[in-house]
Structure formats: C-alpha cells, structure tokens
Amino acid sequence: MTTRRILLGAALAAPALHGAQAQGAWPQRQVRFVVAFAPGGFTDVIGRMLAEQLGPIWGHTVVVENRGGAGGGVAARQLARATPDGYAALVTTGAFAINLSLSRNPGYRPEEFDVAAVIAGTPNLFVVRAESEARTLPDLVELGKRRPLNYGTAGVGVAAHLSAELLFKRVGGVDAQHIPYTGAGPAMLALLAGNIDMVATSLPSAVSQIKDGRARGLAVTSATRNFALPGVPTVAEAGFEPIVDVAWVAVMFPAGTPRPVLEKANADINRVMATPLFQQRLRDGGFEPIGGSLDQATRYVADEVRNWREVVRVVNVQID
C-alpha cells in the first residue's frame, strides 16, 4: 500500500475558502454526523471529538448519530441517498474502501460521496500473548509451518484480517486458520486466555495489553514504527515484504454537496485538528493526524479504494 504522509500542515497553509460568501452561507442549522459504527469504538470517539469542537466554530450543534452494521455499509448506503445540502455527513473508516471490493453488492459507490477530510490513522498490529514461543514475526511464520496456527480478528473482511491473509499468502507454507470474533475486544480476550495463537487488530485495541506485559507486539502494518509502541518493528523491518495498512477515519458528504460547503468543512476540520488538545487526544489513542486539503483527501480515499481492490484480489476473500 502507498506510504502515508502527514498532510495537515499543507492544508492549514492553503486558503481556507474561495469566497467570503461561503463563510456565512453554511451552516445555518445543526449538522448531523452519522458514524458508521457502534458507540465506543475509535470511529465514534473521533467523530464525537470533532463534533464537540466544530459546534462552537459553526455556531450550531453537531449531532452524532451511530448507525452501525455491515462493516459500515448501513450508514454508507443511508448517506449515499441523503440530500447533498451539507447537513448530513458520514464518519467512516477504511472499511468504506474495503467493502467496495469485499462485497459483490456493497449498496453504495465511491462516486456517491465527496470526501471532506481524512482525520487520522493508526496501523494494524500482529500480536501474541506474552508466553508465546513466537517472539518475532519470523518465529510466528516458522511456527505456522510446523503446526497449524489459529488467529483472531474483529471480523471477516476487516483490514487486519486481510493484512494477515496477505502476509501468510506471500510467505507460503503457513497453515493459518482465521477465527473471526465480534470485535477486537473479544479477540484479545481469546488471545490472553490462550484460545488462539495470534491476533491481528488495530493498534489501539492492543496497546495497553502490550505495555502491561500481557501481550507482545510482533509487527505493525505501517511504513515506520508507531510512537505508541516504538519497540515493535514494522512488517518490513521484521524481514517481510512491506504491508502498509492504516486504519483511518474520514468525514464524507453525499456527492453533489456544494464546493464551498466542502471547503469550509475541510478548513474547519483541519483547524480543529491543529489544536494541541485534539492532537494529544489522537496520540493518546495511538492515532497520527493526517489532514490535508480537499483534493488531497479525495485522492487519499481513491488510493485506498484501488489498494484494497488489489489486496482482496490477492487474498481472494469475499463476504457474499
């Protein structure tokens, strides 16, 4: 996957809007953020952080509505058909890009959305319990060549599942059985209980267990090491072909939303992201800010759609 860049500085240096009219035209009433996942997850947390800070800037409440289901597909289908007036936005993740290839009929198309901003990203992580004989990623691969492995994820088709399948597919000769759970939490509990050999999950879901010594991170799926776990190597540093898989959060509006609205939303989101408090809260969760201009955000998501299409083709996973 493509190397990620921190784009926030470039966005802040660019002009915020193309005209004074856009400054006062929108919003004139409350804005609704439809979060594509259940309350409590990282998408919901970031969406609510944004809503809290954008309300005073916009002069109107930003209401957060959780609409989980189908790996983010339920909310995406709803917003694809919403009126493109700037008063309803989708807060979603990389699952938006994955589902387009993973499902034969995801119920939405990328051209039905205008990307306002990509907020932040965090890598996925291959992790074992502290007592595991696999102390490195090569150890795990060799173990899988000697005996069957089983590994858990937050569900079929999540980014971490596809990254694990990509790893095992590339090295070959590994007998690895995927066990999907109902979320990252249950998968980690199964790992710590000794029921599975490894978990592939987003970094925030495992960082506390690694820091308190109950689990061991083998590799992160990013181009560089993550600040939250500096002792954990990247997949490339562990001796394998690079896997760069960032779990990101983005804000999107229905296609056809007026350009001045998108530009103002982008500028104001980047303004919030630049505050020390917001950046610290991201880092506390293991996230790095991404940001960027409207055009950069659009290209970022388009690249993700292409990248995941290729990964799904290689690992040959379908959910319907």
mmCIF file of N, CA and C in Angstrom, residues 101-204:
data_model
loop_
_atom_site.group_PDB
_atom_site.id
_atom_site.type_symbol
_atom_site.label_atom_id
_atom_site.label_comp_id
_atom_site.label_asym_id
_atom_site.label_seq_id
_atom_site.Cartn_x
_atom_site.Cartn_y
_atom_site.Cartn_z
ATOM 1 N N SER A 101 -14.762 -3.799 -2.589
ATOM 2 C CA SER A 101 -14.210 -4.970 -3.263
ATOM 3 C C SER A 101 -14.590 -6.271 -2.570
ATOM 4 N N LEU A 102 -14.792 -6.191 -1.265
ATOM 5 C CA LEU A 102 -15.054 -7.396 -0.476
ATOM 6 C C LEU A 102 -16.455 -7.938 -0.723
ATOM 7 N N SER A 103 -17.381 -7.051 -1.012
ATOM 8 C CA SER A 103 -18.777 -7.442 -1.224
ATOM 9 C C SER A 103 -19.142 -7.262 -2.690
ATOM 10 N N ARG A 104 -19.898 -8.207 -3.228
ATOM 11 C CA ARG A 104 -20.357 -8.087 -4.609
ATOM 12 C C ARG A 104 -21.392 -6.985 -4.759
ATOM 13 N N ASN A 105 -22.090 -6.679 -3.681
ATOM 14 C CA ASN A 105 -23.103 -5.625 -3.731
ATOM 15 C C ASN A 105 -23.070 -4.829 -2.433
ATOM 16 N N PRO A 106 -22.090 -3.916 -2.282
ATOM 17 C CA PRO A 106 -21.986 -3.153 -1.038
ATOM 18 C C PRO A 106 -23.136 -2.177 -0.826
ATOM 19 N N GLY A 107 -23.857 -1.821 -1.891
ATOM 20 C CA GLY A 107 -25.001 -0.923 -1.748
ATOM 21 C C GLY A 107 -24.661 0.541 -1.895
ATOM 22 N N TYR A 108 -23.426 0.856 -2.207
ATOM 23 C CA TYR A 108 -23.013 2.243 -2.444
ATOM 24 C C TYR A 108 -21.815 2.234 -3.380
ATOM 25 N N ARG A 109 -21.537 3.385 -3.976
ATOM 26 C CA ARG A 109 -20.392 3.534 -4.875
ATOM 27 C C ARG A 109 -19.548 4.711 -4.407
ATOM 28 N N PRO A 110 -18.247 4.685 -4.630
ATOM 29 C CA PRO A 110 -17.414 5.787 -4.141
ATOM 30 C C PRO A 110 -17.795 7.127 -4.750
ATOM 31 N N GLU A 111 -18.279 7.123 -5.981
ATOM 32 C CA GLU A 111 -18.654 8.386 -6.622
ATOM 33 C C GLU A 111 -19.916 9.001 -6.040
ATOM 34 N N GLU A 112 -20.567 8.299 -5.117
ATOM 35 C CA GLU A 112 -21.742 8.854 -4.448
ATOM 36 C C GLU A 112 -21.354 9.713 -3.240
ATOM 37 N N PHE A 113 -20.046 9.921 -3.026
ATOM 38 C CA PHE A 113 -19.575 10.687 -1.868
ATOM 39 C C PHE A 113 -18.533 11.715 -2.275
ATOM 40 N N ASP A 114 -18.537 12.818 -1.547
ATOM 41 C CA ASP A 114 -17.484 13.819 -1.620
ATOM 42 C C ASP A 114 -16.719 13.768 -0.295
ATOM 43 N N VAL A 115 -15.424 13.543 -0.354
ATOM 44 C CA VAL A 115 -14.610 13.440 0.863
ATOM 45 C C VAL A 115 -14.279 14.845 1.352
ATOM 46 N N ALA A 116 -14.636 15.140 2.590
ATOM 47 C CA ALA A 116 -14.341 16.452 3.175
ATOM 48 C C ALA A 116 -12.978 16.467 3.848
ATOM 49 N N ALA A 117 -12.625 15.396 4.554
ATOM 50 C CA ALA A 117 -11.347 15.363 5.258
ATOM 51 C C ALA A 117 -11.036 13.943 5.710
ATOM 52 N N VAL A 118 -9.756 13.607 5.716
ATOM 53 C CA VAL A 118 -9.275 12.383 6.347
ATOM 54 C C VAL A 118 -8.620 12.805 7.654
ATOM 55 N N ILE A 119 -9.116 12.296 8.748
ATOM 56 C CA ILE A 119 -8.755 12.824 10.063
ATOM 57 C C ILE A 119 -7.444 12.253 10.588
ATOM 58 N N ALA A 120 -7.393 10.952 10.728
ATOM 59 C CA ALA A 120 -6.243 10.340 11.400
ATOM 60 C C ALA A 120 -6.147 8.881 11.016
ATOM 61 N N GLY A 121 -5.000 8.289 11.294
ATOM 62 C CA GLY A 121 -4.809 6.882 11.000
ATOM 63 C C GLY A 121 -3.971 6.200 12.061
ATOM 64 N N THR A 122 -4.125 4.888 12.137
ATOM 65 C CA THR A 122 -3.327 4.073 13.053
ATOM 66 C C THR A 122 -3.080 2.738 12.381
ATOM 67 N N PRO A 123 -1.909 2.144 12.561
ATOM 68 C CA PRO A 123 -1.651 0.866 11.886
ATOM 69 C C PRO A 123 -2.358 -0.290 12.558
ATOM 70 N N ASN A 124 -2.424 -1.388 11.825
ATOM 71 C CA ASN A 124 -2.814 -2.640 12.444
ATOM 72 C C ASN A 124 -1.563 -3.310 13.010
ATOM 73 N N LEU A 125 -1.798 -4.381 13.754
ATOM 74 C CA LEU A 125 -0.739 -4.966 14.576
ATOM 75 C C LEU A 125 -0.934 -6.467 14.656
ATOM 76 N N PHE A 126 0.157 -7.206 14.534
ATOM 77 C CA PHE A 126 0.145 -8.641 14.795
ATOM 78 C C PHE A 126 0.668 -8.840 16.208
ATOM 79 N N VAL A 127 -0.126 -9.500 17.046
ATOM 80 C CA VAL A 127 0.203 -9.582 18.468
ATOM 81 C C VAL A 127 -0.025 -10.997 18.996
ATOM 82 N N VAL A 128 0.853 -11.439 19.906
ATOM 83 C CA VAL A 128 0.720 -12.736 20.565
ATOM 84 C C VAL A 128 0.720 -12.499 22.071
ATOM 85 N N ARG A 129 0.343 -13.500 22.835
ATOM 86 C CA ARG A 129 0.405 -13.344 24.289
ATOM 87 C C ARG A 129 1.857 -13.427 24.738
ATOM 88 N N ALA A 130 2.112 -12.925 25.915
ATOM 89 C CA ALA A 130 3.495 -12.804 26.399
ATOM 90 C C ALA A 130 4.197 -14.158 26.490
ATOM 91 N N GLU A 131 3.437 -15.221 26.774
ATOM 92 C CA GLU A 131 4.049 -16.544 26.963
ATOM 93 C C GLU A 131 4.312 -17.268 25.646
ATOM 94 N N SER A 132 3.924 -16.699 24.530
ATOM 95 C CA SER A 132 4.059 -17.380 23.240
ATOM 96 C C SER A 132 5.514 -17.679 22.920
ATOM 97 N N GLU A 133 5.735 -18.830 22.273
ATOM 98 C CA GLU A 133 7.094 -19.163 21.829
ATOM 99 C C GLU A 133 7.504 -18.324 20.626
ATOM 100 N N ALA A 134 6.540 -17.660 19.993
ATOM 101 C CA ALA A 134 6.843 -16.779 18.870
ATOM 102 C C ALA A 134 7.195 -15.398 19.416
ATOM 103 N N ARG A 135 8.471 -15.106 19.426
ATOM 104 C CA ARG A 135 8.915 -13.821 19.963
ATOM 105 C C ARG A 135 9.076 -12.770 18.868
ATOM 106 N N THR A 136 9.073 -13.203 17.617
ATOM 107 C CA THR A 136 9.185 -12.299 16.483
ATOM 108 C C THR A 136 8.210 -12.769 15.407
ATOM 109 N N LEU A 137 8.010 -11.934 14.390
ATOM 110 C CA LEU A 137 7.136 -12.342 13.286
ATOM 111 C C LEU A 137 7.721 -13.530 12.521
ATOM 112 N N PRO A 138 9.033 -13.576 12.249
ATOM 113 C CA PRO A 138 9.584 -14.787 11.630
ATOM 114 C C PRO A 138 9.353 -16.040 12.477
ATOM 115 N N ASP A 139 9.416 -15.897 13.803
ATOM 116 C CA ASP A 139 9.117 -17.037 14.677
ATOM 117 C C ASP A 139 7.701 -17.547 14.440
ATOM 118 N N LEU A 140 6.749 -16.611 14.323
ATOM 119 C CA LEU A 140 5.353 -16.997 14.121
ATOM 120 C C LEU A 140 5.191 -17.722 12.794
ATOM 121 N N VAL A 141 5.825 -17.201 11.754
ATOM 122 C CA VAL A 141 5.735 -17.846 10.442
ATOM 123 C C VAL A 141 6.322 -19.253 10.495
ATOM 124 N N GLU A 142 7.478 -19.410 11.120
ATOM 125 C CA GLU A 142 8.089 -20.735 11.227
ATOM 126 C C GLU A 142 7.218 -21.683 12.037
ATOM 127 N N LEU A 143 6.584 -21.150 13.091
ATOM 128 C CA LEU A 143 5.670 -21.963 13.889
ATOM 129 C C LEU A 143 4.514 -22.463 13.035
ATOM 130 N N GLY A 144 4.003 -21.563 12.171
ATOM 131 C CA GLY A 144 2.896 -21.938 11.300
ATOM 132 C C GLY A 144 3.262 -22.927 10.221
ATOM 133 N N LYS A 145 4.540 -23.069 9.965
ATOM 134 C CA LYS A 145 4.983 -24.081 9.008
ATOM 135 C C LYS A 145 5.174 -25.438 9.674
ATOM 136 N N ARG A 146 5.298 -25.438 11.020
ATOM 137 C CA ARG A 146 5.476 -26.690 11.754
ATOM 138 C C ARG A 146 4.160 -27.279 12.226
ATOM 139 N N ARG A 147 3.223 -26.401 12.535
ATOM 140 C CA ARG A 147 1.922 -26.868 13.033
ATOM 141 C C ARG A 147 0.851 -25.846 12.673
ATOM 142 N N PRO A 148 -0.422 -26.236 12.692
ATOM 143 C CA PRO A 148 -1.491 -25.283 12.358
ATOM 144 C C PRO A 148 -1.543 -24.135 13.362
ATOM 145 N N LEU A 149 -1.746 -22.931 12.850
ATOM 146 C CA LEU A 149 -1.964 -21.739 13.670
ATOM 147 C C LEU A 149 -3.426 -21.339 13.583
ATOM 148 N N ASN A 150 -3.922 -20.709 14.644
ATOM 149 C CA ASN A 150 -5.211 -20.031 14.520
ATOM 150 C C ASN A 150 -5.050 -18.599 15.016
ATOM 151 N N TYR A 151 -5.662 -17.699 14.289
ATOM 152 C CA TYR A 151 -5.535 -16.289 14.658
ATOM 153 C C TYR A 151 -6.899 -15.625 14.622
ATOM 154 N N GLY A 152 -7.075 -14.647 15.504
ATOM 155 C CA GLY A 152 -8.353 -13.965 15.617
ATOM 156 C C GLY A 152 -8.304 -12.548 15.082
ATOM 157 N N THR A 153 -9.473 -12.049 14.688
ATOM 158 C CA THR A 153 -9.638 -10.655 14.277
ATOM 159 C C THR A 153 -11.002 -10.169 14.748
ATOM 160 N N ALA A 154 -11.277 -8.904 14.469
ATOM 161 C CA ALA A 154 -12.573 -8.323 14.840
ATOM 162 C C ALA A 154 -13.684 -8.720 13.885
ATOM 163 N N GLY A 155 -13.397 -9.518 12.868
ATOM 164 C CA GLY A 155 -14.443 -9.974 11.968
ATOM 165 C C GLY A 155 -13.910 -10.257 10.576
ATOM 166 N N VAL A 156 -14.691 -10.995 9.809
ATOM 167 C CA VAL A 156 -14.319 -11.322 8.437
ATOM 168 C C VAL A 156 -14.261 -10.050 7.597
ATOM 169 N N GLY A 157 -13.145 -9.875 6.897
ATOM 170 C CA GLY A 157 -13.037 -8.764 5.970
ATOM 171 C C GLY A 157 -12.541 -7.458 6.555
ATOM 172 N N VAL A 158 -12.310 -7.396 7.868
ATOM 173 C CA VAL A 158 -11.732 -6.171 8.419
ATOM 174 C C VAL A 158 -10.298 -6.051 7.900
ATOM 175 N N ALA A 159 -9.748 -4.845 7.958
ATOM 176 C CA ALA A 159 -8.428 -4.607 7.387
ATOM 177 C C ALA A 159 -7.373 -5.528 7.983
ATOM 178 N N ALA A 160 -7.419 -5.730 9.282
ATOM 179 C CA ALA A 160 -6.414 -6.575 9.928
ATOM 180 C C ALA A 160 -6.502 -8.013 9.433
ATOM 181 N N HIS A 161 -7.716 -8.507 9.181
ATOM 182 C CA HIS A 161 -7.884 -9.855 8.626
ATOM 183 C C HIS A 161 -7.213 -9.951 7.259
ATOM 184 N N LEU A 162 -7.466 -8.979 6.402
ATOM 185 C CA LEU A 162 -6.898 -9.013 5.060
ATOM 186 C C LEU A 162 -5.378 -8.885 5.091
ATOM 187 N N SER A 163 -4.859 -8.074 6.016
ATOM 188 C CA SER A 163 -3.409 -7.937 6.127
ATOM 189 C C SER A 163 -2.757 -9.237 6.581
ATOM 190 N N ALA A 164 -3.396 -9.931 7.519
ATOM 191 C CA ALA A 164 -2.850 -11.221 7.964
ATOM 192 C C ALA A 164 -2.878 -12.235 6.828
ATOM 193 N N GLU A 165 -3.976 -12.270 6.089
ATOM 194 C CA GLU A 165 -4.066 -13.188 4.959
ATOM 195 C C GLU A 165 -3.018 -12.860 3.905
ATOM 196 N N LEU A 166 -2.781 -11.564 3.694
ATOM 197 C CA LEU A 166 -1.762 -11.148 2.728
ATOM 198 C C LEU A 166 -0.379 -11.609 3.172
ATOM 199 N N LEU A 167 -0.073 -11.458 4.451
ATOM 200 C CA LEU A 167 1.213 -11.908 4.982
ATOM 201 C C LEU A 167 1.402 -13.399 4.742
ATOM 202 N N PHE A 168 0.426 -14.210 5.148
ATOM 203 C CA PHE A 168 0.558 -15.658 5.042
ATOM 204 C C PHE A 168 0.550 -16.121 3.583
ATOM 205 N N LYS A 169 -0.214 -15.427 2.748
ATOM 206 C CA LYS A 169 -0.255 -15.773 1.330
ATOM 207 C C LYS A 169 1.112 -15.535 0.687
ATOM 208 N N ARG A 170 1.747 -14.436 1.052
ATOM 209 C CA ARG A 170 3.040 -14.105 0.449
ATOM 210 C C ARG A 170 4.149 -15.065 0.858
ATOM 211 N N VAL A 171 4.192 -15.429 2.135
ATOM 212 C CA VAL A 171 5.292 -16.285 2.584
ATOM 213 C C VAL A 171 5.069 -17.737 2.181
ATOM 214 N N GLY A 172 3.822 -18.171 2.105
ATOM 215 C CA GLY A 172 3.505 -19.522 1.684
ATOM 216 C C GLY A 172 3.875 -20.573 2.721
ATOM 217 N N GLY A 173 3.182 -21.700 2.660
ATOM 218 C CA GLY A 173 3.502 -22.829 3.517
ATOM 219 C C GLY A 173 3.054 -22.710 4.951
ATOM 220 N N VAL A 174 2.268 -21.666 5.275
ATOM 221 C CA VAL A 174 1.785 -21.479 6.638
ATOM 222 C C VAL A 174 0.344 -21.965 6.725
ATOM 223 N N ASP A 175 0.078 -22.839 7.673
ATOM 224 C CA ASP A 175 -1.275 -23.342 7.907
ATOM 225 C C ASP A 175 -1.921 -22.451 8.970
ATOM 226 N N ALA A 176 -2.653 -21.418 8.533
ATOM 227 C CA ALA A 176 -3.242 -20.441 9.455
ATOM 228 C C ALA A 176 -4.757 -20.415 9.287
ATOM 229 N N GLN A 177 -5.465 -20.670 10.365
ATOM 230 C CA GLN A 177 -6.925 -20.673 10.368
ATOM 231 C C GLN A 177 -7.445 -19.377 10.979
ATOM 232 N N HIS A 178 -8.273 -18.653 10.221
ATOM 233 C CA HIS A 178 -8.845 -17.408 10.718
ATOM 234 C C HIS A 178 -10.062 -17.693 11.586
ATOM 235 N N ILE A 179 -10.096 -17.054 12.756
ATOM 236 C CA ILE A 179 -11.252 -17.157 13.648
ATOM 237 C C ILE A 179 -11.794 -15.746 13.871
ATOM 238 N N PRO A 180 -12.925 -15.410 13.259
ATOM 239 C CA PRO A 180 -13.486 -14.066 13.429
ATOM 240 C C PRO A 180 -14.246 -13.940 14.746
ATOM 241 N N TYR A 181 -14.090 -12.812 15.419
ATOM 242 C CA TYR A 181 -14.824 -12.520 16.640
ATOM 243 C C TYR A 181 -15.765 -11.342 16.381
ATOM 244 N N THR A 182 -16.526 -10.972 17.373
ATOM 245 C CA THR A 182 -17.499 -9.891 17.205
ATOM 246 C C THR A 182 -16.879 -8.514 17.414
ATOM 247 N N GLY A 183 -15.601 -8.471 17.642
ATOM 248 C CA GLY A 183 -14.903 -7.210 17.842
ATOM 249 C C GLY A 183 -13.482 -7.474 18.282
ATOM 250 N N ALA A 184 -12.693 -6.394 18.342
ATOM 251 C CA ALA A 184 -11.298 -6.533 18.743
ATOM 252 C C ALA A 184 -11.177 -6.962 20.203
ATOM 253 N N GLY A 185 -12.075 -6.459 21.059
ATOM 254 C CA GLY A 185 -12.034 -6.808 22.477
ATOM 255 C C GLY A 185 -12.154 -8.306 22.714
ATOM 256 N N PRO A 186 -13.199 -8.954 22.175
ATOM 257 C CA PRO A 186 -13.317 -10.409 22.347
ATOM 258 C C PRO A 186 -12.131 -11.180 21.764
ATOM 259 N N ALA A 187 -11.571 -10.691 20.656
ATOM 260 C CA ALA A 187 -10.415 -11.375 20.070
ATOM 261 C C ALA A 187 -9.216 -11.302 21.010
ATOM 262 N N MET A 188 -8.994 -10.140 21.609
ATOM 263 C CA MET A 188 -7.880 -10.007 22.552
ATOM 264 C C MET A 188 -8.095 -10.871 23.783
ATOM 265 N N LEU A 189 -9.320 -10.952 24.270
ATOM 266 C CA LEU A 189 -9.609 -11.805 25.427
ATOM 267 C C LEU A 189 -9.308 -13.269 25.105
ATOM 268 N N ALA A 190 -9.669 -13.696 23.893
ATOM 269 C CA ALA A 190 -9.392 -15.072 23.476
ATOM 270 C C ALA A 190 -7.895 -15.324 23.405
ATOM 271 N N LEU A 191 -7.138 -14.334 22.948
ATOM 272 C CA LEU A 191 -5.689 -14.478 22.888
ATOM 273 C C LEU A 191 -5.106 -14.634 24.285
ATOM 274 N N LEU A 192 -5.497 -13.735 25.186
ATOM 275 C CA LEU A 192 -4.946 -13.758 26.544
ATOM 276 C C LEU A 192 -5.337 -15.021 27.292
ATOM 277 N N ALA A 193 -6.480 -15.608 26.916
ATOM 278 C CA ALA A 193 -6.921 -16.858 27.538
ATOM 279 C C ALA A 193 -6.212 -18.074 26.951
ATOM 280 N N GLY A 194 -5.425 -17.874 25.884
ATOM 281 C CA GLY A 194 -4.701 -18.980 25.270
ATOM 282 C C GLY A 194 -5.512 -19.769 24.268
ATOM 283 N N ASN A 195 -6.638 -19.214 23.827
ATOM 284 C CA ASN A 195 -7.503 -19.939 22.894
ATOM 285 C C ASN A 195 -7.038 -19.822 21.441
ATOM 286 N N ILE A 196 -6.258 -18.810 21.134
ATOM 287 C CA ILE A 196 -5.738 -18.611 19.785
ATOM 288 C C ILE A 196 -4.259 -18.230 19.873
ATOM 289 N N ASP A 197 -3.564 -18.369 18.755
ATOM 290 C CA ASP A 197 -2.124 -18.122 18.740
ATOM 291 C C ASP A 197 -1.752 -16.668 18.517
ATOM 292 N N MET A 198 -2.572 -15.953 17.765
ATOM 293 C CA MET A 198 -2.224 -14.585 17.375
ATOM 294 C C MET A 198 -3.496 -13.793 17.127
ATOM 295 N N VAL A 199 -3.404 -12.481 17.297
ATOM 296 C CA VAL A 199 -4.493 -11.578 16.924
ATOM 297 C C VAL A 199 -3.942 -10.543 15.955
ATOM 298 N N ALA A 200 -4.688 -10.292 14.904
ATOM 299 C CA ALA A 200 -4.409 -9.180 14.001
ATOM 300 C C ALA A 200 -5.469 -8.127 14.283
ATOM 301 N N THR A 201 -5.050 -6.939 14.714
ATOM 302 C CA THR A 201 -6.012 -5.953 15.184
ATOM 303 C C THR A 201 -5.452 -4.547 15.028
ATOM 304 N N SER A 202 -6.317 -3.561 15.178
ATOM 305 C CA SER A 202 -5.845 -2.179 15.172
ATOM 306 C C SER A 202 -5.004 -1.930 16.418
ATOM 307 N N LEU A 203 -3.997 -1.095 16.285
ATOM 308 C CA LEU A 203 -3.050 -0.873 17.380
ATOM 309 C C LEU A 203 -3.724 -0.434 18.680
ATOM 310 N N PRO A 204 -4.688 0.508 18.664
ATOM 311 C CA PRO A 204 -5.279 0.941 19.933
ATOM 312 C C PRO A 204 -5.941 -0.182 20.718
#
